[in-house]
Amino acid sequence: MTIRVRVEGLRDLDRALGRLKEATAKGVLRRVAVKALKPFDKAWRQKAPHLTGNLEESGGVGTKLTRRQAQMNRRRDDRAFVEVYAGPNDPAAIPEEFGWENGRAQPFVRPAWDETKHEALEIVKRELGPEITRTAARAARRAARGGGR
């Protein structure tokens, strides 16, 4: 499931990101996104049905998918695009979340997202500016030393 969020009013931050190298800007976005999804990660783990403990121990927040998940996910060809994933990677999460013919659904991922999505957006708004500033300062120091990567 892909959820798109449109945020308006961050034009200055977008310009500041544009002044960074592409790889550096992607790193900034990746770090902020991972930080923003931490509350969601904690929430779904608390809501997950506890049978063996495997479900709540699976998954997490990151940029990598399992091989099975990668086959099901269509990646965008946009090189300036950053994708960060959060949630369980245990295949048992799907029937738990949506139910199956012999069992009722026990949703835990969607309710966790509904509870934390606004907090995630607030974290992005709060953390993106300072992260861009820190990264730009680090890049400037590196350029002044003459050791740019």
CSV table of C-alpha atoms in Angstrom, one decimal:
chain,number,residue,atom,x,y,z
A,1,MET,CA,0.0,0.0,0.0
A,2,THR,CA,1.4,3.4,-1.0
A,3,ILE,CA,0.4,6.4,1.0
A,4,ARG,CA,1.2,9.8,-0.5
A,5,VAL,CA,1.4,12.9,1.6
A,6,ARG,CA,1.4,16.4,0.1
A,7,VAL,CA,2.9,19.1,2.3
A,8,GLU,CA,2.7,22.7,1.3
A,9,GLY,CA,4.7,25.7,2.6
A,10,LEU,CA,8.1,24.1,2.7
A,11,ARG,CA,9.3,25.9,-0.5
A,12,ASP,CA,12.4,27.4,1.3
A,13,LEU,CA,13.5,24.0,2.5
A,14,ASP,CA,13.1,22.6,-1.0
A,15,ARG,CA,15.3,25.3,-2.3
A,16,ALA,CA,17.9,24.7,0.4
A,17,LEU,CA,17.8,21.0,-0.5
A,18,GLY,CA,18.3,21.9,-4.1
A,19,ARG,CA,21.6,23.6,-3.3
A,20,LEU,CA,23.0,20.4,-1.9
A,21,LYS,CA,24.5,17.6,-4.0
A,22,GLU,CA,21.8,15.1,-5.0
A,23,ALA,CA,23.3,12.2,-2.9
A,24,THR,CA,23.7,14.5,0.1
A,25,ALA,CA,20.1,15.8,-0.3
A,26,LYS,CA,18.8,12.2,-0.5
A,27,GLY,CA,20.7,11.4,2.7
A,28,VAL,CA,19.1,14.3,4.5
A,29,LEU,CA,15.6,13.2,3.4
A,30,ARG,CA,16.4,9.6,4.3
A,31,ARG,CA,17.6,10.5,7.8
A,32,VAL,CA,14.5,12.7,8.5
A,33,ALA,CA,12.1,10.2,7.2
A,34,VAL,CA,13.5,7.4,9.3
A,35,LYS,CA,13.3,9.6,12.4
A,36,ALA,CA,9.7,10.6,11.5
A,37,LEU,CA,8.6,7.0,11.2
A,38,LYS,CA,10.0,5.9,14.6
A,39,PRO,CA,6.8,6.7,16.5
A,40,PHE,CA,4.8,4.6,13.9
A,41,ASP,CA,7.2,1.7,14.3
A,42,LYS,CA,6.8,1.8,18.1
A,43,ALA,CA,3.0,2.0,17.8
A,44,TRP,CA,2.5,-0.9,15.4
A,45,ARG,CA,4.7,-3.1,17.5
A,46,GLN,CA,2.6,-2.3,20.6
A,47,LYS,CA,-0.6,-3.1,18.7
A,48,ALA,CA,0.6,-6.3,17.1
A,49,PRO,CA,-1.2,-9.4,18.2
A,50,HIS,CA,1.2,-11.3,20.5
A,51,LEU,CA,1.3,-15.1,19.8
A,52,THR,CA,4.9,-16.1,19.4
A,53,GLY,CA,6.5,-12.7,19.5
A,54,ASN,CA,7.8,-13.1,16.0
A,55,LEU,CA,5.4,-10.5,14.5
A,56,GLU,CA,6.3,-7.6,16.7
A,57,GLU,CA,10.0,-8.5,16.3
A,58,SER,CA,9.9,-8.4,12.5
A,59,GLY,CA,10.4,-5.4,10.3
A,60,GLY,CA,11.2,-1.9,11.4
A,61,VAL,CA,12.1,1.3,9.7
A,62,GLY,CA,14.6,1.4,6.8
A,63,THR,CA,15.2,1.8,3.1
A,64,LYS,CA,15.5,-1.9,2.3
A,65,LEU,CA,12.8,-4.4,1.5
A,66,THR,CA,12.9,-8.2,1.7
A,67,ARG,CA,13.2,-10.0,-1.6
A,68,ARG,CA,9.5,-10.9,-1.5
A,69,GLN,CA,8.5,-7.3,-0.7
A,70,ALA,CA,10.8,-5.9,-3.5
A,71,GLN,CA,9.1,-8.1,-6.1
A,72,MET,CA,5.7,-6.7,-5.1
A,73,ASN,CA,6.9,-3.1,-5.0
A,74,ARG,CA,7.2,-1.0,-8.1
A,75,ARG,CA,10.1,1.4,-7.7
A,76,ARG,CA,10.0,4.8,-9.2
A,77,ASP,CA,12.6,5.7,-11.8
A,78,ASP,CA,13.0,9.2,-10.3
A,79,ARG,CA,16.6,9.4,-9.0
A,80,ALA,CA,15.8,12.3,-6.7
A,81,PHE,CA,13.1,10.3,-5.0
A,82,VAL,CA,13.6,8.8,-1.5
A,83,GLU,CA,11.6,5.8,-0.2
A,84,VAL,CA,11.6,4.7,3.4
A,85,TYR,CA,9.6,1.7,4.6
A,86,ALA,CA,8.1,0.9,8.0
A,87,GLY,CA,6.1,-2.0,9.3
A,88,PRO,CA,6.4,-5.7,9.8
A,89,ASN,CA,8.1,-7.9,7.2
A,90,ASP,CA,6.7,-11.1,8.5
A,91,PRO,CA,4.3,-12.6,5.9
A,92,ALA,CA,1.9,-13.5,8.8
A,93,ALA,CA,1.2,-9.8,9.2
A,94,ILE,CA,-1.1,-9.7,6.2
A,95,PRO,CA,-3.7,-12.2,7.4
A,96,GLU,CA,-3.5,-10.8,10.9
A,97,GLU,CA,-4.2,-7.3,9.5
A,98,PHE,CA,-6.9,-8.2,7.0
A,99,GLY,CA,-8.2,-11.5,8.2
A,100,TRP,CA,-8.6,-14.8,6.3
A,101,GLU,CA,-11.4,-17.3,5.6
A,102,ASN,CA,-11.1,-18.9,9.0
A,103,GLY,CA,-10.1,-16.0,11.1
A,104,ARG,CA,-11.2,-12.4,11.7
A,105,ALA,CA,-9.0,-9.4,11.0
A,106,GLN,CA,-6.9,-8.0,13.9
A,107,PRO,CA,-5.8,-4.7,12.4
A,108,PHE,CA,-2.7,-3.2,14.0
A,109,VAL,CA,-0.7,-1.5,11.3
A,110,ARG,CA,-3.4,0.8,9.9
A,111,PRO,CA,-4.6,1.9,13.4
A,112,ALA,CA,-1.0,2.6,14.3
A,113,TRP,CA,-0.5,4.7,11.2
A,114,ASP,CA,-3.8,6.6,11.8
A,115,GLU,CA,-2.6,7.5,15.3
A,116,THR,CA,0.9,8.6,14.3
A,117,LYS,CA,0.7,10.1,10.8
A,118,HIS,CA,0.3,13.6,12.0
A,119,GLU,CA,3.1,13.2,14.5
A,120,ALA,CA,5.3,11.9,11.6
A,121,LEU,CA,4.5,15.0,9.5
A,122,GLU,CA,5.3,17.3,12.5
A,123,ILE,CA,8.6,15.6,12.9
A,124,VAL,CA,9.4,16.2,9.3
A,125,LYS,CA,8.5,19.8,9.6
A,126,ARG,CA,10.5,20.2,12.8
A,127,GLU,CA,13.6,18.2,11.8
A,128,LEU,CA,14.1,18.9,8.1
A,129,GLY,CA,15.3,22.5,8.4
A,130,PRO,CA,17.9,21.8,11.1
A,131,GLU,CA,19.1,18.7,9.3
A,132,ILE,CA,19.6,20.7,6.0
A,133,THR,CA,21.5,23.3,8.0
A,134,ARG,CA,23.8,20.8,9.7
A,135,THR,CA,24.5,19.0,6.5
A,136,ALA,CA,25.2,22.2,4.5
A,137,ALA,CA,27.6,23.3,7.3
A,138,ARG,CA,29.3,20.0,7.2
A,139,ALA,CA,29.6,20.1,3.4
A,140,ALA,CA,31.0,23.7,3.6
A,141,ARG,CA,33.6,22.6,6.2
A,142,ARG,CA,34.6,19.7,4.0
A,143,ALA,CA,34.9,22.0,1.0
A,144,ALA,CA,37.0,24.5,2.9
A,145,ARG,CA,39.4,21.6,3.9
A,146,GLY,CA,39.5,20.7,0.2
A,147,GLY,CA,38.4,17.1,0.9
A,148,GLY,CA,35.0,16.8,-0.7
A,149,ARG,CA,33.6,13.4,-1.4
